[in-house]
PDB file of C-alpha atoms in Angstrom:
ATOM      1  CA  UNK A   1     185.538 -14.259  53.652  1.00 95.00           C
ATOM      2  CA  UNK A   2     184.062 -16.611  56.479  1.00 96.00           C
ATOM      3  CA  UNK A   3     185.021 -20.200  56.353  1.00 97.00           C
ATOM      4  CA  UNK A   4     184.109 -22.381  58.707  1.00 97.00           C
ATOM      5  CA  UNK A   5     185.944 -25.869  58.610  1.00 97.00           C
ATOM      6  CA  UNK A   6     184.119 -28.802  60.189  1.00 96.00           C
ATOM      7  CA  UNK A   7     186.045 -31.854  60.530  1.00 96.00           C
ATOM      8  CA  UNK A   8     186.474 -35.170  62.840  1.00 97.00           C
ATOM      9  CA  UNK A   9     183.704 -37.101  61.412  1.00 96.00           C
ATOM     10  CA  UNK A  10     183.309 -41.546  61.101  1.00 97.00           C
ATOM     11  CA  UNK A  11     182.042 -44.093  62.100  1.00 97.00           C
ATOM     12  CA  UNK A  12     181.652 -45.194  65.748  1.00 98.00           C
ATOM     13  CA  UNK A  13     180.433 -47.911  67.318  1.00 97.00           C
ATOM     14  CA  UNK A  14     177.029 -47.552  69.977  1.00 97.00           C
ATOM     15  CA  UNK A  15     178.768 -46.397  73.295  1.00 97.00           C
ATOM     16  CA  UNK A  16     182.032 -44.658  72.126  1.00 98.00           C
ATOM     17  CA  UNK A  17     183.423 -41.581  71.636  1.00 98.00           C
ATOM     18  CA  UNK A  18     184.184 -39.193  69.051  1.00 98.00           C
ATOM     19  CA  UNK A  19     185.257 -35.391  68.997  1.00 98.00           C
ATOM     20  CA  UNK A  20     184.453 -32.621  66.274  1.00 98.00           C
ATOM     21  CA  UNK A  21     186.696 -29.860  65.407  1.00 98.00           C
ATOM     22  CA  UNK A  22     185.791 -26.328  63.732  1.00 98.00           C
ATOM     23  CA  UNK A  23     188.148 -24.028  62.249  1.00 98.00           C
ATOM     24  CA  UNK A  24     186.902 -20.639  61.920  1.00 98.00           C
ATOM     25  CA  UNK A  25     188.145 -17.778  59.835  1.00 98.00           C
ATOM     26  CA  UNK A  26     187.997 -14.672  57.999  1.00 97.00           C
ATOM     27  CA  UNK A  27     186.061 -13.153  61.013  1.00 97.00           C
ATOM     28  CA  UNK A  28     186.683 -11.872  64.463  1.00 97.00           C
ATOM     29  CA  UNK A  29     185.905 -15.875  66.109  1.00 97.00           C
ATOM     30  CA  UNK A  30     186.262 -14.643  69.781  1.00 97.00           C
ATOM     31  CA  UNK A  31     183.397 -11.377  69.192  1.00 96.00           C
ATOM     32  CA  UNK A  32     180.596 -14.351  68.367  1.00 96.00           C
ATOM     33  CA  UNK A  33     178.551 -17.072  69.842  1.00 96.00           C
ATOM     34  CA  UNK A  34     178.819 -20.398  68.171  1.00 97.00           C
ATOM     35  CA  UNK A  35     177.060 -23.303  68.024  1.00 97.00           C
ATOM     36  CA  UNK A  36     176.506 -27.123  66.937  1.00 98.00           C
ATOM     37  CA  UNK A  37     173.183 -28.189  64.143  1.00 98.00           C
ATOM     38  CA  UNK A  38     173.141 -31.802  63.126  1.00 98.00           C
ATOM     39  CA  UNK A  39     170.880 -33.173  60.404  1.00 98.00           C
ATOM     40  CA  UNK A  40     169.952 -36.807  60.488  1.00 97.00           C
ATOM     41  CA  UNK A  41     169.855 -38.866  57.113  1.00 96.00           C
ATOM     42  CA  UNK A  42     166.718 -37.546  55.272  1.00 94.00           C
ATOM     43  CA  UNK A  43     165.500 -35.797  58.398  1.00 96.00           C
ATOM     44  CA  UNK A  44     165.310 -31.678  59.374  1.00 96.00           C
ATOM     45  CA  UNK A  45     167.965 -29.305  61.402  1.00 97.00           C
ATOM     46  CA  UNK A  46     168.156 -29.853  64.976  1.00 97.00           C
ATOM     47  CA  UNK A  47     170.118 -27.260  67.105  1.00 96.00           C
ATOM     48  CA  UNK A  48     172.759 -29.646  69.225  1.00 97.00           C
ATOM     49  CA  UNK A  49     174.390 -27.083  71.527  1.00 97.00           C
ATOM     50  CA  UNK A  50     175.884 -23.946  71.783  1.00 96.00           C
ATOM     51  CA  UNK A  51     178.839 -21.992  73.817  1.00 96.00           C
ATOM     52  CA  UNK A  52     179.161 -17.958  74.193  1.00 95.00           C
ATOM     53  CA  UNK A  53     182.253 -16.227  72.825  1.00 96.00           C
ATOM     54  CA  UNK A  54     184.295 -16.196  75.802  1.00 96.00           C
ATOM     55  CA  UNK A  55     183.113 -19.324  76.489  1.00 96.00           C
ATOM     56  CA  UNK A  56     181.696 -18.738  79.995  1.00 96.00           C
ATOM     57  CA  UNK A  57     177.929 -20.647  78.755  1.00 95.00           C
ATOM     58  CA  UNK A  58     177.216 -23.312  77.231  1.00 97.00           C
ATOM     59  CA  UNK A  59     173.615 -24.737  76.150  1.00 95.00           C
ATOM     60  CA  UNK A  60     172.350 -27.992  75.285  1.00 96.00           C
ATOM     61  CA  UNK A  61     169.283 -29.740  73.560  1.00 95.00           C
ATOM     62  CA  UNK A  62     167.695 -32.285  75.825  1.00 94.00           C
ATOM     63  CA  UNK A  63     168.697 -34.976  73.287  1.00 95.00           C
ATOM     64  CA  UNK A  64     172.295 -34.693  74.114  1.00 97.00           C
ATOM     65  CA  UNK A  65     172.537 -32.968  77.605  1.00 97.00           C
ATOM     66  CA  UNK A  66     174.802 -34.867  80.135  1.00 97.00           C
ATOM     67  CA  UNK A  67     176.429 -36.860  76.646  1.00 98.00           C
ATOM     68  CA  UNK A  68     177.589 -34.251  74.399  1.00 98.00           C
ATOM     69  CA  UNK A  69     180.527 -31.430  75.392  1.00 98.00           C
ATOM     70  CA  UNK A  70     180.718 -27.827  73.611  1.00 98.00           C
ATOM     71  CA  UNK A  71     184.061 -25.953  74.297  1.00 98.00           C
ATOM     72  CA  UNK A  72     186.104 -23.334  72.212  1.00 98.00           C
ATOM     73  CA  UNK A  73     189.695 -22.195  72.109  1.00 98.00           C
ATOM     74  CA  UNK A  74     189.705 -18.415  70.708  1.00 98.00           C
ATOM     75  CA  UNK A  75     193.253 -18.126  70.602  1.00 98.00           C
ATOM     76  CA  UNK A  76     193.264 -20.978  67.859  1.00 98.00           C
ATOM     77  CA  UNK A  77     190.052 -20.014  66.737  1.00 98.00           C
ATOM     78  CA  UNK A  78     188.860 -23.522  67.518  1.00 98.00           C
ATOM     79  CA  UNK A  79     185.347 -24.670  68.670  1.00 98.00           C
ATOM     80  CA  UNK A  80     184.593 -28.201  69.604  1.00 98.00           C
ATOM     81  CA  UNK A  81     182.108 -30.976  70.252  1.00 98.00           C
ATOM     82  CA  UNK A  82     183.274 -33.962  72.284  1.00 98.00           C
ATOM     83  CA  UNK A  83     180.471 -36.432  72.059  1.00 98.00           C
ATOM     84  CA  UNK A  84     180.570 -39.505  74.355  1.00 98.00           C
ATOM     85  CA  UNK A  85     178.165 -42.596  75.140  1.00 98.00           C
ATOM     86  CA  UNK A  86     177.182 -42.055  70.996  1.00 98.00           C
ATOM     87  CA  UNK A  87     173.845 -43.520  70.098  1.00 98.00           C
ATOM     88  CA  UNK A  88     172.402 -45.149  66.688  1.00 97.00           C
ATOM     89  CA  UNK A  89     170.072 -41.640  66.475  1.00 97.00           C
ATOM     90  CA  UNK A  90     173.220 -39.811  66.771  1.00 98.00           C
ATOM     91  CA  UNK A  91     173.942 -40.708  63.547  1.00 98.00           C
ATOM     92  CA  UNK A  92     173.929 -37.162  61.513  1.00 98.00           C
ATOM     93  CA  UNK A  93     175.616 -34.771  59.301  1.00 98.00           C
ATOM     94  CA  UNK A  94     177.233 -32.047  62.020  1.00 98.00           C
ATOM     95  CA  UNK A  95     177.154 -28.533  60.853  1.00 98.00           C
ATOM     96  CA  UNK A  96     179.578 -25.861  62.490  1.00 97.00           C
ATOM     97  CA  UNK A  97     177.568 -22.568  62.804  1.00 97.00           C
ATOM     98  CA  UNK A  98     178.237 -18.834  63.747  1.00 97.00           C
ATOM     99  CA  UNK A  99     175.598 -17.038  65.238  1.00 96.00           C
ATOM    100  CA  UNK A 100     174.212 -14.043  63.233  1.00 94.00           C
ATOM    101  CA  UNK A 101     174.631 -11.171  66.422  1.00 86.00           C
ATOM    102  CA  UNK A 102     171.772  -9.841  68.483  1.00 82.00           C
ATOM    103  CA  UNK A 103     169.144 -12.296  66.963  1.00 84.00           C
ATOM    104  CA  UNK A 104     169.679 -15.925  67.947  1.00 91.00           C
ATOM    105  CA  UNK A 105     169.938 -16.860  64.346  1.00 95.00           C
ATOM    106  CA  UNK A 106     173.059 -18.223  62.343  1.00 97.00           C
ATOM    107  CA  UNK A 107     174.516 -16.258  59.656  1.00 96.00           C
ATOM    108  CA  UNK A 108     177.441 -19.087  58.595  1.00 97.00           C
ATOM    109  CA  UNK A 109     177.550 -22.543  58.318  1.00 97.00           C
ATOM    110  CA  UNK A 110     180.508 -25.417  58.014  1.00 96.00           C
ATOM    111  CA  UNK A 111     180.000 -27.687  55.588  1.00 95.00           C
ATOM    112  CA  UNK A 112     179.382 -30.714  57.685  1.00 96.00           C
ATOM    113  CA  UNK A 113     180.934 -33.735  59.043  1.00 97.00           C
ATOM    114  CA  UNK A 114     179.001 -36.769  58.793  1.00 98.00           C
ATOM    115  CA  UNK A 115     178.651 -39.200  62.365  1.00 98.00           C
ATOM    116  CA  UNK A 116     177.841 -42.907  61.927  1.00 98.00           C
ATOM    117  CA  UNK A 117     177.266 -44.735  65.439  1.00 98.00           C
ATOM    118  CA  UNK A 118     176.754 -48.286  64.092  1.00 96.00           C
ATOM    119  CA  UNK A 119     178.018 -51.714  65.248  1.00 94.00           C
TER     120      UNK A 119
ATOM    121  CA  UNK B   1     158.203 -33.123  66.662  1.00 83.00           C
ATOM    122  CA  UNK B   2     159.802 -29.567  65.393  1.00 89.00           C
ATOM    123  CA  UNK B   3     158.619 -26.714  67.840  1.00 92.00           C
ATOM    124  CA  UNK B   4     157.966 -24.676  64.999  1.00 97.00           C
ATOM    125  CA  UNK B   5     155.438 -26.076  62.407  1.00 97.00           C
ATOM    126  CA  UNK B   6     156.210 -26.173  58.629  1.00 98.00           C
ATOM    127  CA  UNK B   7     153.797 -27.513  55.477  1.00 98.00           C
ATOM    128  CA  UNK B   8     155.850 -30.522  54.707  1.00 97.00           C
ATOM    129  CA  UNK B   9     155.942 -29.765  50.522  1.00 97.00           C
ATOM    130  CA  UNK B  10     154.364 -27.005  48.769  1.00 98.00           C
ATOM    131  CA  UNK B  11     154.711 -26.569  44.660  1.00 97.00           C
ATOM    132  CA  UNK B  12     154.202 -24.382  41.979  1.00 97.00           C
ATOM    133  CA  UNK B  13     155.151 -23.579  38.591  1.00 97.00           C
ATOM    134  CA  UNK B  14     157.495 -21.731  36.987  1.00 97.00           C
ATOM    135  CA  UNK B  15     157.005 -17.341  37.720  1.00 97.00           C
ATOM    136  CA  UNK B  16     154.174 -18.709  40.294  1.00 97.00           C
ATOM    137  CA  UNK B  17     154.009 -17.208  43.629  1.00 97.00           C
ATOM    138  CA  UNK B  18     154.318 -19.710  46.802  1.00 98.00           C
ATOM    139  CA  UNK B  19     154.116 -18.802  50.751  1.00 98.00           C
ATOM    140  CA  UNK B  20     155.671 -21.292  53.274  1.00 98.00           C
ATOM    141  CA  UNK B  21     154.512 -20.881  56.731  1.00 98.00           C
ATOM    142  CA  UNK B  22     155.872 -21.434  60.210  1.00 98.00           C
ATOM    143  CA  UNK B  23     153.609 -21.500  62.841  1.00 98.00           C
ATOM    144  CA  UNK B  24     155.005 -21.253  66.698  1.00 97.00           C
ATOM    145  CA  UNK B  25     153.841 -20.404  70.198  1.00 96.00           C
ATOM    146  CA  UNK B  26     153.933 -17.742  72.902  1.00 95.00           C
ATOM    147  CA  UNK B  27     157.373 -19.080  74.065  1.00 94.00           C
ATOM    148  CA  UNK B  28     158.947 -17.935  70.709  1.00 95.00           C
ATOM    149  CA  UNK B  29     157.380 -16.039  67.554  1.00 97.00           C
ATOM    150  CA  UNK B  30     154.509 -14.725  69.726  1.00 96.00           C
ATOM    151  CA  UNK B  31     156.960 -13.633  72.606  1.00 95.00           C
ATOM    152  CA  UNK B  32     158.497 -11.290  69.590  1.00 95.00           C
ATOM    153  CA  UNK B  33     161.688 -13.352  68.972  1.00 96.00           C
ATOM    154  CA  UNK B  34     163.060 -13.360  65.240  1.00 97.00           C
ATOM    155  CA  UNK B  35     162.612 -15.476  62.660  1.00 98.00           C
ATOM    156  CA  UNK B  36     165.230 -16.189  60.138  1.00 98.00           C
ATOM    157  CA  UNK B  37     165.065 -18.431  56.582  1.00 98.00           C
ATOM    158  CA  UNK B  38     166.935 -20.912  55.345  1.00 98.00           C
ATOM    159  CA  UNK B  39     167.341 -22.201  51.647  1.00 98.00           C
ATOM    160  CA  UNK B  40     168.900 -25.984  52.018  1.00 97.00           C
ATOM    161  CA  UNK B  41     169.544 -26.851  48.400  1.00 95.00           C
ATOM    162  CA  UNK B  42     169.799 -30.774  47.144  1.00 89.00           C
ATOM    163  CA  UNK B  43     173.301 -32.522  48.738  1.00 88.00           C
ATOM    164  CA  UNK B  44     174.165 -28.709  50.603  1.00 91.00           C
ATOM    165  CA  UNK B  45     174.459 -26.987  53.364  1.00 92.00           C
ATOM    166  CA  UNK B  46     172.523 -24.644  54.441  1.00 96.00           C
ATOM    167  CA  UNK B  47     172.166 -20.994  53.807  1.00 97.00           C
ATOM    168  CA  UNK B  48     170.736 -18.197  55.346  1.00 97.00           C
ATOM    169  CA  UNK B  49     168.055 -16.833  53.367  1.00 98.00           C
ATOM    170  CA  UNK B  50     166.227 -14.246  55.287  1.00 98.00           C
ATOM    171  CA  UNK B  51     167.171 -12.690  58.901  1.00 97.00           C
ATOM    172  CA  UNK B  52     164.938 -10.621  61.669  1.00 96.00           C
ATOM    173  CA  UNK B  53     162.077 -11.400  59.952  1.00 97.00           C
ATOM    174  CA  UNK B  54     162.261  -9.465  56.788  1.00 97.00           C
ATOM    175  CA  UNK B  55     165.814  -8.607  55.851  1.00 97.00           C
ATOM    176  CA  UNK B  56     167.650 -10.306  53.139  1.00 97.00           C
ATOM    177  CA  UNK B  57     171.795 -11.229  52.780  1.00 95.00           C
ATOM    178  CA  UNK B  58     173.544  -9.297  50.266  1.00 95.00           C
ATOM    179  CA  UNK B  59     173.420 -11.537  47.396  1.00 95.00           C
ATOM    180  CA  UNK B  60     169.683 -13.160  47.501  1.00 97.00           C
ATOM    181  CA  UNK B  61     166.908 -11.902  45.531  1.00 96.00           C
ATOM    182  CA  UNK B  62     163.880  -9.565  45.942  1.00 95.00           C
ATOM    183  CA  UNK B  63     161.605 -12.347  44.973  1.00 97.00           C
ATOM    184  CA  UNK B  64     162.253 -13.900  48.892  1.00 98.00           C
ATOM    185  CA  UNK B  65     160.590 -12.215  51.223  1.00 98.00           C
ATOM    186  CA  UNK B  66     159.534 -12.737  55.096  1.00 98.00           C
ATOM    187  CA  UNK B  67     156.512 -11.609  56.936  1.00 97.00           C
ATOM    188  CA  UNK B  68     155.661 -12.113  60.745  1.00 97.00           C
ATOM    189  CA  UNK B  69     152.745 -11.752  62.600  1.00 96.00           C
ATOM    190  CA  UNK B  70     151.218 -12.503  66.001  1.00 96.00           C
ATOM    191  CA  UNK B  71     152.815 -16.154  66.461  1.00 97.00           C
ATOM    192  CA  UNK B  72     153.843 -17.105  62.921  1.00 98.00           C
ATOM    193  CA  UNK B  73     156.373 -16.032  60.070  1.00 98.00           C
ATOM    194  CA  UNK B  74     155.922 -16.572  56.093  1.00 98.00           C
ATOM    195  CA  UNK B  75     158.325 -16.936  53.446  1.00 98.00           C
ATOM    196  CA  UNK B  76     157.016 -15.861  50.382  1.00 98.00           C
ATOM    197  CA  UNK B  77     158.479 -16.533  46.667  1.00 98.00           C
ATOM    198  CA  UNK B  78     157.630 -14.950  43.615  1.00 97.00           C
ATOM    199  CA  UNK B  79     158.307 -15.242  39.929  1.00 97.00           C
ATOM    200  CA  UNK B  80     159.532 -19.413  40.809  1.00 97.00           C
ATOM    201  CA  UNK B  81     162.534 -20.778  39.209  1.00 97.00           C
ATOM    202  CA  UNK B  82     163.783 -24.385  38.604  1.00 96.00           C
ATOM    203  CA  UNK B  83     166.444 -23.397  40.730  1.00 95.00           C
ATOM    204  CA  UNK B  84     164.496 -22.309  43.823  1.00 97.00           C
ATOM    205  CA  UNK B  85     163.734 -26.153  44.582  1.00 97.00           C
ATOM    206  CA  UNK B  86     164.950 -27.369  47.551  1.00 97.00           C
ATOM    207  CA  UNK B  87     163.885 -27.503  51.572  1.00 98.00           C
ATOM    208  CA  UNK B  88     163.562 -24.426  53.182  1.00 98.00           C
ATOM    209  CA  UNK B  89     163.594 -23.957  57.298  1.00 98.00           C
ATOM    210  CA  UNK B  90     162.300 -21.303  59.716  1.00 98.00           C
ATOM    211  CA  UNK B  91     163.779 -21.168  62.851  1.00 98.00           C
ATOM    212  CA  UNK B  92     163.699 -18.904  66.006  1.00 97.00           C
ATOM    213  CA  UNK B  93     164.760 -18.370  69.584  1.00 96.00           C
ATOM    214  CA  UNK B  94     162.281 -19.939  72.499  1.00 93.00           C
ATOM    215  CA  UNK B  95     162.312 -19.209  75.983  1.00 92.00           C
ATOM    216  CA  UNK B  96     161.455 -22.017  77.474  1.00 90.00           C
ATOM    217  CA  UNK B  97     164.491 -23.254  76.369  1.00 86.00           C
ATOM    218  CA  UNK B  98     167.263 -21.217  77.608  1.00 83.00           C
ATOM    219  CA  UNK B  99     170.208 -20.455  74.825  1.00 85.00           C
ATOM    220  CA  UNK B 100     168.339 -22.837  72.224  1.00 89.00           C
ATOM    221  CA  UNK B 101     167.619 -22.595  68.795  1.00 94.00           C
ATOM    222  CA  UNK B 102     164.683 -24.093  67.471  1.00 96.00           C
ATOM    223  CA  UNK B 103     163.392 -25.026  63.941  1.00 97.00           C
ATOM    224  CA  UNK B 104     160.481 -26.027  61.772  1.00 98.00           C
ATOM    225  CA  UNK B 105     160.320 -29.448  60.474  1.00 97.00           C
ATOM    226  CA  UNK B 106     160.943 -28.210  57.107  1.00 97.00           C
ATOM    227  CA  UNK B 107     159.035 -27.460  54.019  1.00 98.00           C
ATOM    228  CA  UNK B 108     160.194 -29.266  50.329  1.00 98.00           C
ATOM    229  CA  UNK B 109     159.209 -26.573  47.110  1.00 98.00           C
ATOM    230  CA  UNK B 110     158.972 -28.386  44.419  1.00 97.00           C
ATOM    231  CA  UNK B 111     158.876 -26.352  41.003  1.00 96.00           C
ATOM    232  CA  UNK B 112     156.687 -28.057  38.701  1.00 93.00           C
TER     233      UNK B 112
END
């Protein structure tokens, strides 16, 4: 069974740091792309980022680009988000998400970790 | 503002048929990209309800269905539950955006 396992969530203040972790199993993690979806309170999806499955690309929505880091460690099954300089619109559930192959879509989801950035 | 556009709400009663539509651009559904479904239900994550246009998870029912043509995608439910309600999301690839996902705003079914 596929679990994904999003964790690292709280409450920040405007201008720090925080990192998100993703524990992936019951598939083969390093054969898949896999990528970041936040949802803001009350608000829609919104793709964050992405990395490959070796990890050679990574992708990023405008809104975060130059802010927001996407890495992965296969051999732990790990994927990551290190988000820096956090804003008040950062503020969102984070959703861990495998991509569904050959389609660009997403066949799995975490079950979220909730960002505040608030002072 | 979603790059894909969804009705905001759409309703109907119970065993009713509704259609939610997604409406995109030459960059993404018209350039012949895929578009998948998702069913978000109330305090959940969400779930992938249709994928490549028309194909369905093991486990979901023959009353969703998907349909895409030209630049836009419906989702189609028939015979409406109670439990159907909740938001539901297309989203699809766009080329103008290299490695991106992109989604609709999101459309709220209400069943009445």
């Amino acid at each position: 069974e596929v679990q994904l396992l999003d964790s690292g969530g709280g409450l920040v203040h405007p201008g720090g740091s925080l990192r998100l972790s993703c524990a992936a199993s019951g598939f083969t993690f390093s054969s898949y792309d896999m990528n970041w979806v936040r949802q803001a309170p009350g608000k829609g999806l919104e793709w964050v980022s992405g990395i490959s499955m070796r990890g050679e690309s990574a992708y990023y929505a405008d809104s975060v680009k130059g802010r927001f880091t996407i890495s992965r460690d296969n051999s732990k099954n790990m994927m990551y988000l290190q988000m820096d300089s956090l804003r008040a619109e950062d503020t969102a559930i984070y959703y861990c998400a495998k991509d569904l192959e050959g389609s660009w879509g997403i066949d799995y989801w975490g079950q979220g970790a909730l960002v505040t950035v608030s002072a | 503002q979603s790059v894909l556009t969804q009705p905001p709400s759409v309703s109907g009663a119970p065993g009713q048929r509704v259609t939610i539509s997604c409406t995109g651009s030459n960059s993404n559904i018209g350039a012949g990209y895929d578009v998948h479904w998702y069913q978000q239900l109330p305090g959940t994550g969400p779930k992938l309800l249709i994928f490549g246009n028309f194909n369905r998870p093991s486990g979901v029912p023959d009353r969703f269905s998907g349909s895409k043509s030209g630049t836009s995608a419906s989702l189609a439910i028939t015979g409406l539950q109670a439990e159907d309600e909740a938001f539901y999301y297309c989203q699809s690839y766009d080329s103008s955006l290299p490695g991106s996902k992109v989604f609709g705003g999101g459309t709220k079914l209400t069943v009445l």
